[in-house]
Coordinates of C-alpha atoms in Angstrom, one line a residue:
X1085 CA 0.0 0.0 0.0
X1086 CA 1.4 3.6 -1.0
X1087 CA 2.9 5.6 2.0
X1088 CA 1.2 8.7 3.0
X1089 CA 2.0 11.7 4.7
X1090 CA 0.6 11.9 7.9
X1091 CA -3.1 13.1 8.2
X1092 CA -3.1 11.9 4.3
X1093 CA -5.9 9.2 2.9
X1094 CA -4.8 6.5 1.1
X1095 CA -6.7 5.9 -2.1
X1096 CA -7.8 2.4 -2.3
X1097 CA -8.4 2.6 -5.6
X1098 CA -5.2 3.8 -6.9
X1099 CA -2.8 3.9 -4.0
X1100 CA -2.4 7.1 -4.1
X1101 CA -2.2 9.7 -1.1
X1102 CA -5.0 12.3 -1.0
X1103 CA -4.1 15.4 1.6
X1104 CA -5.9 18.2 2.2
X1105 CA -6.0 20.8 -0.3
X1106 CA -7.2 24.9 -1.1
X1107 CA -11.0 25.9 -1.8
X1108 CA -11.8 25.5 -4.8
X1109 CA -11.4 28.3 -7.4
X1110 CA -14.9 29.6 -8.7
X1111 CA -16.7 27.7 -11.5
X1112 CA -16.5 29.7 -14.7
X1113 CA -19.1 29.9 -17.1
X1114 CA -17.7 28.0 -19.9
X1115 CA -18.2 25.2 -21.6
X1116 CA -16.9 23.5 -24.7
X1117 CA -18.3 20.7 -27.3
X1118 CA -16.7 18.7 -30.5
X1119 CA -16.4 15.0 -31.4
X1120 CA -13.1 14.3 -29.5
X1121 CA -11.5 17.1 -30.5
X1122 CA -11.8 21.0 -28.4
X1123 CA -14.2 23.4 -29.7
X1124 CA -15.9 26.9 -28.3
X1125 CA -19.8 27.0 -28.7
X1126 CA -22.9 28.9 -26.9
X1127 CA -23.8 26.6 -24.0
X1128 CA -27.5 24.8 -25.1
X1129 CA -30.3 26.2 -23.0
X1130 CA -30.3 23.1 -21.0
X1131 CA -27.4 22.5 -20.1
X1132 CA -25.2 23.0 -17.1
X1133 CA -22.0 23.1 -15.9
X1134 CA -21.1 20.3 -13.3
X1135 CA -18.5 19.2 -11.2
X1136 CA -17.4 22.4 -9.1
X1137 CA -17.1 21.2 -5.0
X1138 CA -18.9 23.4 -2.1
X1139 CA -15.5 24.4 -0.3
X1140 CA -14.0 24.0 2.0
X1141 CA -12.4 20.9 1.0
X1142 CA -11.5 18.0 3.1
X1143 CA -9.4 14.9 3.2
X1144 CA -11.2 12.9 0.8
X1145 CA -13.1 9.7 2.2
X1146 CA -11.4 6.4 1.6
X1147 CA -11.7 4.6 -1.7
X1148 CA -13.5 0.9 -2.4
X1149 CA -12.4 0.0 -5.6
X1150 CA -14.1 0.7 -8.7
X1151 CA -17.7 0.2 -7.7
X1152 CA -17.8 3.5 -6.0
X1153 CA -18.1 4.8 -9.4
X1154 CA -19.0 2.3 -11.6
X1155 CA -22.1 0.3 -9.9
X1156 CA -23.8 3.6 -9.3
X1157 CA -24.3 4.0 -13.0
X1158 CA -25.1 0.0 -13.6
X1159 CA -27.4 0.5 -11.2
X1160 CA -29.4 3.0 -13.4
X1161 CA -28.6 0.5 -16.4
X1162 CA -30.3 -2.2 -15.0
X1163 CA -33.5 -0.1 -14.7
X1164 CA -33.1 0.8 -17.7
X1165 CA -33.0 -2.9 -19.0
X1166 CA -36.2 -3.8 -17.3
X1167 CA -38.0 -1.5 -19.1
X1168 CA -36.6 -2.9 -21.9
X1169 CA -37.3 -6.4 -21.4
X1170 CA -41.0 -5.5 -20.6
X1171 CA -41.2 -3.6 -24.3
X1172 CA -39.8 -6.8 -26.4
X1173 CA -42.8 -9.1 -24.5
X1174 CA -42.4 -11.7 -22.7
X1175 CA -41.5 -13.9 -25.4
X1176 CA -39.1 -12.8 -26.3
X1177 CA -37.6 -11.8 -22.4
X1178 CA -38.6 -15.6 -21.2
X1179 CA -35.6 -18.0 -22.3
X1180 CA -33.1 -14.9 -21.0
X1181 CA -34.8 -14.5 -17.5
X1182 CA -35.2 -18.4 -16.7
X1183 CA -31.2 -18.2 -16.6
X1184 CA -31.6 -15.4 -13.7
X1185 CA -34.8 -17.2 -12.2
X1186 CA -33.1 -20.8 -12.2
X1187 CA -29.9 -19.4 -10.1
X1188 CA -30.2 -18.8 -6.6
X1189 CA -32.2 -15.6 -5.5
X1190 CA -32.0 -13.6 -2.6
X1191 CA -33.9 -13.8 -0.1
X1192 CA -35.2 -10.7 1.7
X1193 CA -38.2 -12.5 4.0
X1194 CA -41.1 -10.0 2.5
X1195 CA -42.4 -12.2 0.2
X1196 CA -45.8 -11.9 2.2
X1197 CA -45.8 -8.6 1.2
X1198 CA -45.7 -9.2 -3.1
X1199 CA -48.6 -11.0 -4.5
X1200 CA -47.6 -14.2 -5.9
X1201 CA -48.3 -13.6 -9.7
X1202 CA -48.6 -10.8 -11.9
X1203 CA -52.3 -12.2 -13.9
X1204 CA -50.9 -9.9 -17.3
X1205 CA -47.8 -8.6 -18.8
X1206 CA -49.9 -5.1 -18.4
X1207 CA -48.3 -2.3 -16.4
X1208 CA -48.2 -3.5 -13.0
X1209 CA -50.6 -1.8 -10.3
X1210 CA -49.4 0.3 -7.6
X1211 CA -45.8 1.8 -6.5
X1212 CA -42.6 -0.1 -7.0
X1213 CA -39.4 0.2 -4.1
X1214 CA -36.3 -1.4 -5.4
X1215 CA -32.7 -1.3 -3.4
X1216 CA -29.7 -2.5 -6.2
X1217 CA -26.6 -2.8 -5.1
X1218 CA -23.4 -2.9 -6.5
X1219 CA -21.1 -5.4 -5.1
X1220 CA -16.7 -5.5 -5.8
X1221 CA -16.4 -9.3 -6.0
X1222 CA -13.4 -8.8 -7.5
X1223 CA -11.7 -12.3 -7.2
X1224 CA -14.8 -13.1 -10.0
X1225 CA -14.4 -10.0 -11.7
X1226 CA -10.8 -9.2 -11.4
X1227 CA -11.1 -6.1 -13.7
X1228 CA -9.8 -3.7 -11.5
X1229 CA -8.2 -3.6 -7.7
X1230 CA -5.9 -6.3 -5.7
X1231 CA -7.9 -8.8 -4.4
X1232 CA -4.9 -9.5 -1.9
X1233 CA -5.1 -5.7 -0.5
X1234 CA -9.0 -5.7 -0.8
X1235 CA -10.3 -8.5 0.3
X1236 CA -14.2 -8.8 1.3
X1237 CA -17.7 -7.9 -0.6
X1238 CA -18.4 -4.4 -0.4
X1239 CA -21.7 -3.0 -1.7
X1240 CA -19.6 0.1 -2.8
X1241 CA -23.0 1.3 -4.6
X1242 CA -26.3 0.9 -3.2
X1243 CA -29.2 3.0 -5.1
X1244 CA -32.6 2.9 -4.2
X1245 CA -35.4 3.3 -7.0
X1246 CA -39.1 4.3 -6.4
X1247 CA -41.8 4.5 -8.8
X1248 CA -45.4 6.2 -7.2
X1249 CA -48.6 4.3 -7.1
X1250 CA -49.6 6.6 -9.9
X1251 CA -46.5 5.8 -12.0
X1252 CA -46.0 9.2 -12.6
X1253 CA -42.6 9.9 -11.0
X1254 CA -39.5 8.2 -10.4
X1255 CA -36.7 9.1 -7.4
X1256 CA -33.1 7.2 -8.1
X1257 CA -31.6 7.5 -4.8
X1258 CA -28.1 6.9 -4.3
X1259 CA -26.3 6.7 -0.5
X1260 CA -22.5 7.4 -0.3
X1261 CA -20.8 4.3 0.0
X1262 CA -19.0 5.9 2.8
X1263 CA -22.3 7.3 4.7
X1264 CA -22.7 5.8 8.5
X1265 CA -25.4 4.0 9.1
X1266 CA -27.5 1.6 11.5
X1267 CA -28.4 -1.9 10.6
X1268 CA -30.8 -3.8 12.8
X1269 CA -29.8 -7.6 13.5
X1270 CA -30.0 -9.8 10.7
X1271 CA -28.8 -13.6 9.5
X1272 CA -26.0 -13.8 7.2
X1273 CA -27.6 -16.4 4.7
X1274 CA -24.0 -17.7 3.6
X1275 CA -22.8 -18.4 6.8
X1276 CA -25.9 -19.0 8.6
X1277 CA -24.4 -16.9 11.7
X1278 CA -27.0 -14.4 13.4
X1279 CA -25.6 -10.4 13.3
X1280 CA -25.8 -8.6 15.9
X1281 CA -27.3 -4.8 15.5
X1282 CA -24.8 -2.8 14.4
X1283 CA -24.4 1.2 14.5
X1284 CA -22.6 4.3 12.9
X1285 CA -20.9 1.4 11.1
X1286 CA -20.1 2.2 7.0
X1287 CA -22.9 1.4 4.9
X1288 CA -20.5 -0.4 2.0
X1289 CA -19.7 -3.1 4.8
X1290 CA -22.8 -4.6 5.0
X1291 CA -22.9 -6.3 2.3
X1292 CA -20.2 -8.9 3.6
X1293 CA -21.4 -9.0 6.9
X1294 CA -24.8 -9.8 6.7
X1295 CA -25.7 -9.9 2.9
X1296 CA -28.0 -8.0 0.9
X1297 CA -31.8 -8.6 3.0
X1298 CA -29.4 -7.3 5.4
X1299 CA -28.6 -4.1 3.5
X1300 CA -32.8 -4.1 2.6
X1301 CA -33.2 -3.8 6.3
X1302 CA -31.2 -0.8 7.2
X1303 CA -31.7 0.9 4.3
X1304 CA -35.3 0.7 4.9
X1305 CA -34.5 1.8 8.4
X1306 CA -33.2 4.7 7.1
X1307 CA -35.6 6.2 4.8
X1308 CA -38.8 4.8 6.5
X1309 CA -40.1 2.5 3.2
X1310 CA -40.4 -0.9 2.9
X1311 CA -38.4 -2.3 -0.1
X1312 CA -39.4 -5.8 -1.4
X1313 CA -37.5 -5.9 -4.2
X1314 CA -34.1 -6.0 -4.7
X1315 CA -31.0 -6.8 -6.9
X1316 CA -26.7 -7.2 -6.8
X1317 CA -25.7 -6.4 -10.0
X1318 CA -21.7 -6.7 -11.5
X1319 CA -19.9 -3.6 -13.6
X1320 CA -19.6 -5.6 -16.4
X1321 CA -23.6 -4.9 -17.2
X1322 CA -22.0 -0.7 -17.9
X1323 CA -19.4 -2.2 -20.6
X1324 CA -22.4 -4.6 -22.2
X1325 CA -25.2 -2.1 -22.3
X1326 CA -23.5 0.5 -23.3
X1327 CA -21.8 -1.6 -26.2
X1328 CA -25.8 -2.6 -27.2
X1329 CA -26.7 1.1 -27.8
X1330 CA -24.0 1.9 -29.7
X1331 CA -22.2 4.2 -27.2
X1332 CA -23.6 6.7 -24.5
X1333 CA -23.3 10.9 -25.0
X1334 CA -21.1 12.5 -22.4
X1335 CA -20.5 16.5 -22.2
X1336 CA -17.3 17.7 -21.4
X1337 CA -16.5 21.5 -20.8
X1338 CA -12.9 21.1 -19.6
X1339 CA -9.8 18.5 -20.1
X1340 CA -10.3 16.2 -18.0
X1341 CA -7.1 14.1 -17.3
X1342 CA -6.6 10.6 -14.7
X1343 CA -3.7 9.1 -15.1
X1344 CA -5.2 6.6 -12.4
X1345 CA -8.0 5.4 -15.2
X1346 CA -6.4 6.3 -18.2
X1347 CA -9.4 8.9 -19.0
X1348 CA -8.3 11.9 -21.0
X1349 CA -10.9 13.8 -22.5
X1350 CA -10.8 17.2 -24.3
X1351 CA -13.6 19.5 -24.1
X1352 CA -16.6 18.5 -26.3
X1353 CA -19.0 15.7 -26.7
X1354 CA -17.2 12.2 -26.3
X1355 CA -19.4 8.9 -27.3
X1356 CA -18.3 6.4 -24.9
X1357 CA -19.2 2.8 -25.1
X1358 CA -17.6 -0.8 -23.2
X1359 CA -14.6 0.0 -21.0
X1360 CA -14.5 3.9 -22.2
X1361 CA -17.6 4.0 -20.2
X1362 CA -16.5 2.2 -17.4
X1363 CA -13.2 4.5 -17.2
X1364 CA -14.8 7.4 -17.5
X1365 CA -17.9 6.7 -14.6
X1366 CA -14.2 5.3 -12.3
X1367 CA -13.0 8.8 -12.9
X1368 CA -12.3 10.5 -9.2
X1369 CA -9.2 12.2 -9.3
X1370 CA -10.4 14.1 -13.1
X1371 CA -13.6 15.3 -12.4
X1372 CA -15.3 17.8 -9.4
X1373 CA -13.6 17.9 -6.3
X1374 CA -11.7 14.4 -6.7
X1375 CA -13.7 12.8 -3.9
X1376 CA -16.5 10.2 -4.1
X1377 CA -19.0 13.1 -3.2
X1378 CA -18.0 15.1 -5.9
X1379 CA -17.7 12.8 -9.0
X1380 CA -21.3 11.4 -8.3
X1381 CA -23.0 14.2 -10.8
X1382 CA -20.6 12.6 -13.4
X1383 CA -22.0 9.5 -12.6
X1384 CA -25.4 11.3 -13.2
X1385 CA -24.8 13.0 -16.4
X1386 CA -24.0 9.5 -17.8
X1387 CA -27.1 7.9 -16.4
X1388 CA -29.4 10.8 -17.9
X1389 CA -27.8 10.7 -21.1
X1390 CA -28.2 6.8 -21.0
X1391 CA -31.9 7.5 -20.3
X1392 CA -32.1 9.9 -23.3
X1393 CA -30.3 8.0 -25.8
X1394 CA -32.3 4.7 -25.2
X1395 CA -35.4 7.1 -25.6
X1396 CA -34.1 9.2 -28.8
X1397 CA -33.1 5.9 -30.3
X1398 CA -36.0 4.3 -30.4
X1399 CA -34.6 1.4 -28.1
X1400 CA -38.0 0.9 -26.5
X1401 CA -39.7 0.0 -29.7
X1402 CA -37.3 -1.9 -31.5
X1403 CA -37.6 -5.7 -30.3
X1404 CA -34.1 -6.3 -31.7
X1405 CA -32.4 -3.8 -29.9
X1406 CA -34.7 -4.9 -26.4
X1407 CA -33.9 -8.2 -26.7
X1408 CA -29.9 -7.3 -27.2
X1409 CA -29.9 -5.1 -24.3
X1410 CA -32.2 -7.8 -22.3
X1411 CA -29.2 -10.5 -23.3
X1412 CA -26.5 -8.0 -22.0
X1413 CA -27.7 -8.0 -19.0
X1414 CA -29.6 -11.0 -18.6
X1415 CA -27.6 -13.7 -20.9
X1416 CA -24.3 -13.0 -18.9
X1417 CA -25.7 -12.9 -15.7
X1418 CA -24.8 -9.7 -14.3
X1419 CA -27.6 -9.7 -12.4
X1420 CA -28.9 -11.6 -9.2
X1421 CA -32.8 -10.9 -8.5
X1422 CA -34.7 -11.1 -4.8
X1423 CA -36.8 -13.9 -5.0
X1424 CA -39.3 -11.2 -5.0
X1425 CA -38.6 -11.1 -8.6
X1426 CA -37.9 -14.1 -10.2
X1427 CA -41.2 -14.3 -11.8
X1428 CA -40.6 -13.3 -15.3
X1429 CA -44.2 -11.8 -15.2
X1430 CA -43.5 -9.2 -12.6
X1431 CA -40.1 -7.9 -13.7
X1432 CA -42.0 -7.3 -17.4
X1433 CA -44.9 -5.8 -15.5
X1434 CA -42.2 -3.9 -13.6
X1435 CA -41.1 -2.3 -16.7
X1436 CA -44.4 -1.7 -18.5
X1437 CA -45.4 1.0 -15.6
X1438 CA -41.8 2.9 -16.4
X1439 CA -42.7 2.8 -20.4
X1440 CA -44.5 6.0 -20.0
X1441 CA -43.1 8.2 -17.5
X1442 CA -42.3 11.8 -18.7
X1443 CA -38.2 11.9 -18.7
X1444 CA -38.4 15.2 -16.9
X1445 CA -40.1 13.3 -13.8
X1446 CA -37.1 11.2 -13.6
X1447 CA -34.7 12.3 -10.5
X1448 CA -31.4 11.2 -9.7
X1449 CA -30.3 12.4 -6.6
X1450 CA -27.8 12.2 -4.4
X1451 CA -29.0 11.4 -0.3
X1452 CA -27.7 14.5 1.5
X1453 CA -24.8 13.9 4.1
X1454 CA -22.3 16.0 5.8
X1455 CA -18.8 15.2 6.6
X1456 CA -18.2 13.4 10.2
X1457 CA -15.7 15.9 12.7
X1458 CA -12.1 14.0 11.1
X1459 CA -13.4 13.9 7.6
X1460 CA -13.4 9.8 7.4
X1461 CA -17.0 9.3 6.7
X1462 CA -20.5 11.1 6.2
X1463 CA -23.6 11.0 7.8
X1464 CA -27.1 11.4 7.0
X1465 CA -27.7 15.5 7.0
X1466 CA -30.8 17.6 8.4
X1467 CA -31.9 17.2 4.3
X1468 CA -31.6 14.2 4.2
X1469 CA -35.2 14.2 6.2
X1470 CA -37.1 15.8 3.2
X1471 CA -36.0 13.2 0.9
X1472 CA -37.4 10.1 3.5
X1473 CA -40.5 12.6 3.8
X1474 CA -41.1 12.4 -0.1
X1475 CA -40.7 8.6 -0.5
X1476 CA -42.7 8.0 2.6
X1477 CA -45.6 10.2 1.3
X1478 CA -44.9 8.8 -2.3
X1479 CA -45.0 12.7 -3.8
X1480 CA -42.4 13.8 -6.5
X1481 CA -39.7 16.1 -5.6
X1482 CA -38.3 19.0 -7.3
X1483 CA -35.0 20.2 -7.3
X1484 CA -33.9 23.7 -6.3
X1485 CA -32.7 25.1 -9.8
X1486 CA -31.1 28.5 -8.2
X1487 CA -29.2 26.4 -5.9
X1488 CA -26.8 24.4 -7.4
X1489 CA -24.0 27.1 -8.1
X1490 CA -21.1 26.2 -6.1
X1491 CA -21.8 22.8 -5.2
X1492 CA -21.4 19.5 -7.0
X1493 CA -23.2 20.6 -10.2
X1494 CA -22.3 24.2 -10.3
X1495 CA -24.6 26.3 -12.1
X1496 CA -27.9 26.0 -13.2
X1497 CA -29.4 27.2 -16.1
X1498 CA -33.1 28.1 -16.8
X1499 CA -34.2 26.1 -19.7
X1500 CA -36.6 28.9 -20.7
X1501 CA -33.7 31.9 -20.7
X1502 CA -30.8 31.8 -23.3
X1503 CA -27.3 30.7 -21.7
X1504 CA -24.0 32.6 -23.0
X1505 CA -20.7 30.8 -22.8
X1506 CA -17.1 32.0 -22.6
X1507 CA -15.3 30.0 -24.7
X1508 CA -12.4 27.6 -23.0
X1509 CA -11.2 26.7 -26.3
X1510 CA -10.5 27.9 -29.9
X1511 CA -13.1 26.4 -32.6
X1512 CA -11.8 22.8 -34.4
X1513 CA -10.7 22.4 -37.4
X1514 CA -13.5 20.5 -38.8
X1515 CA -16.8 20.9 -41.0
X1516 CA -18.4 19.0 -38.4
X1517 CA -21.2 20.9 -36.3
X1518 CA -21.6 20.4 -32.9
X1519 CA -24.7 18.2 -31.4
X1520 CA -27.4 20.4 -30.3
X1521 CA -28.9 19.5 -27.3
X1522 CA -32.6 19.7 -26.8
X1523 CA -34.2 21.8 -24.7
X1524 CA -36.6 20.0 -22.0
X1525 CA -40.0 21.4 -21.6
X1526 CA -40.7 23.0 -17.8
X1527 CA -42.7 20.1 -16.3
X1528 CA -45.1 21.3 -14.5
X1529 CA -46.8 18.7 -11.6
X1530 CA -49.3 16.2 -12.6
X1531 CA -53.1 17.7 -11.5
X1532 CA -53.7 16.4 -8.2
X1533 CA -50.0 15.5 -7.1
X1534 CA -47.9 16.7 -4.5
X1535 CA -44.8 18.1 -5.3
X1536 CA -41.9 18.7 -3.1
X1537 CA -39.3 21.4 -3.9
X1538 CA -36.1 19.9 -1.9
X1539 CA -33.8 22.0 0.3
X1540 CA -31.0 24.0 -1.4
X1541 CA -28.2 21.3 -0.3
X1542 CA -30.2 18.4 -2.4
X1543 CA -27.9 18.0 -5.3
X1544 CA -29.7 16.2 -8.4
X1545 CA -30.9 16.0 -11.8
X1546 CA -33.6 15.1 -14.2
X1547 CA -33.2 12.3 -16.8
X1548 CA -34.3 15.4 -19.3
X1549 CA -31.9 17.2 -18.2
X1550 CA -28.0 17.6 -20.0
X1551 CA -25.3 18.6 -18.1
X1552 CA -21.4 18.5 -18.8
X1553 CA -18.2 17.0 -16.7
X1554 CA -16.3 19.6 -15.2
X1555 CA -12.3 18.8 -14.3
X1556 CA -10.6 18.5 -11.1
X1557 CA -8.7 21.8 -10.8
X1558 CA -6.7 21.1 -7.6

């Protein structure tokens, strides 16, 4: 393991020493597009700049390998897949998912709670709560880390999604793998060993210690839901998927360069597909603040631009390109369902009731924390309460749009006003024109819904929303 200075953190992932460093310098206003290659251009209407860090900055929290960035984008992947296994039918989903159903599922002890067959491959009636978790087996998967210097299962990415009774709103809620949490007592179904309750221990532990209806239980804990579904999902489903669609849209507005991953990106749009992908969601030390905190909205911009490609594609109605993603995911098996879901019938019902929800009712968000007193760990913040509220009461949030200048997703721009951009660099050499990005429409609440407008320190985006990757400047 690499020395450190003292009061340093040693990167797990790379081995490298992170000390503390400055504030960060402001967030300009400038962004930049082009096919690989730097170009200047007027920022599109809706899109932001991301990646600037509220200061001051901290040690950074310790480092689990790749999942801390990679699982929490397979996470959204994996939704994504369901609803595209529901649009090819279950015909042609069936001989893929019996491979899933016929291996071992999880069990979470709520099956009580699910009825015990979907009578359709309709839409499914009612809300949906699903906990996936990204685990770092990496003796199995060996892509990345030292098995011999990190040992153990961690569930490095644990992301809870939520679709309303009305199936007109969807929350993707992702906990720090470094956030402290409490987990009641539970059995570790490998061992057989009862756990005892456990408190302020790290949330990415859990995994190993009591397995995933272990996990189900504190998250639940946490936010107040019940959560009868759930999933542990590899990193190789990013590469696969992403491969299927032909590559996945990012926006860059700065270099971004990590010698760590190998990701060097000049300003513009980049089409990343198979381990491009993978490198560029690992990316810490290139992007925000260099923490885990602060390279989650790079996560983000992936997922949404994931969301919107499938979408402007025309993946969900193209049975050949369902049943490819379906096999991705499902042929290889990435994926390990709750038993809760091993009926083929629910997981395509599952997906039917996401077919039709409005992109811009789509929120990733990131669970609000605040750094423990020695800046090893976070826990839960005051905020933190408003998002439990909005699952609990099963209303859609909004996020604060004047808010997010000088945190994690810098600035924010009204998709109804005209954005001006300095340019960061000269135009390319190159007839090519830049991709435009559409302009979402203001979505304004369904009649008769609740809508939540989160506190100013809930960072976030829509799925309809496009926002570019923003460099580590320290």
């Amino acid at each position: 393991m690499a020395e450190g200075h003292a009061g340093d953190v040693v990167d797990r992932e790379s081995g490298e020493t992170a000390g503390d460093g400055g504030a960060r310098p402001e967030a300009t206003e400038s962004v930049a597009t082009g096919t690989g290659d730097a170009a200047a251009f007027d920022a599109p209407e809706n899109v932001v700049r991301a990646g600037a860090f509220v200061p001051p900055r901290h040690a950074r929290l310790h480092a689990h390998g790749p999942w801390g960035t990679l699982g929490k984008i397979a996470a959204s992947t994996v939704a994504v897949g369901l609803v595209a296994i529901a649009s090819t039918g279950a015909y042609l989903a069936v001989d893929l998912v019996q491979d899933v159903v016929a291996a071992p599922g999880i069990d979470l002890g709520t099956q009580a709670q699910v009825a015990a067959a979907v009578p359709d491959i309709g839409a499914m009636e009612g809300g949906f709560t699903f906990l996936l978790l990204g685990s770092d087996k990496r003796p199995a998967d060996g892509a990345f880390g030292d098995p011999e210097l990190e040992s153990g299962v961690l569930n490095d990415v644990n992301m809870l999604l939520h679709i309303s009774q009305d199936h007109s709103h969807v929350e993707v809620v992702s906990f720090p793998r470094d956030m402290l949490i409490d987990v009641p007592g539970c059995t570790n179904p490998e061992t057989g060993y009862d756990v005892p309750a456990q408190y302020d221990v790290k949330i990415n532990t859990v995994l190993d210690s009591g397995g995933p209806a272990c996990v189900v239980d504190a998250v639940s804990q946490l936010v107040g839901v019940d959560i009868p579904f759930a999933g542990v999902v590899e990193f190789y489903a990013v590469a696969a998927l992403s491969d299927v669609i032909g590559g996945v849209e990012v926006c860059v507005a700065e270099q971004i360069d990590d010698d760590y991953t190998g990701v060097h990106l000049s300003p513009g749009y980049h089409s990343l597909q198979g381990m491009d992908a993978l490198q560029f969601l690992r990316t810490r030390h290139g992007v925000g603040d260099g923490s885990d905190l602060g390279r989650i909205s790079n996560q983000q911009i992936f997922m949404s631009s994931l969301v919107r490609t499938m979408e402007q594609r025309g993946v969900l109605g193209d049975p050949a390109q369902l049943y490819g993603i379906a096999k991705a995911i499902l042929g290889e098996q990435y994926l390990t369902l709750s038993t809760t879901l091993q009926n083929p019938l629910r997981l395509v019902s599952i997906a039917r009731a996401l077919q039709a929800i409005d992109l811009g009712k789509v929120a990733f968000i990131q669970y609000p924390t605040v750094y423990t007193s020695d800046f090893s760990a976070v826990v839960p913040g005051p905020s933190a309460d408003a998002i439990n509220a909005a699952l609990q009461q099963d209303v859609a949030v909004q996020l604060d749009t004047t808010a997010q200048d000088g945190t994690t997703f810098g600035t924010s721009t009204d998709p109804n006003q005209t954005a001006t951009a300095t340019p960061t660099a000269p135009p390319p050499s190159t007839d090519s024109a830049a991709p435009e990005a559409a302009v979402p429409e203001t979505q304004a609440p369904v009649v008769g819904d609740a809508v939540d407008v989160l506190p100013d320190d809930v960072l976030g985006q829509t799925a309809a929303e496009s926002r570019c990757s923003t460099a580590n400047d320290y």
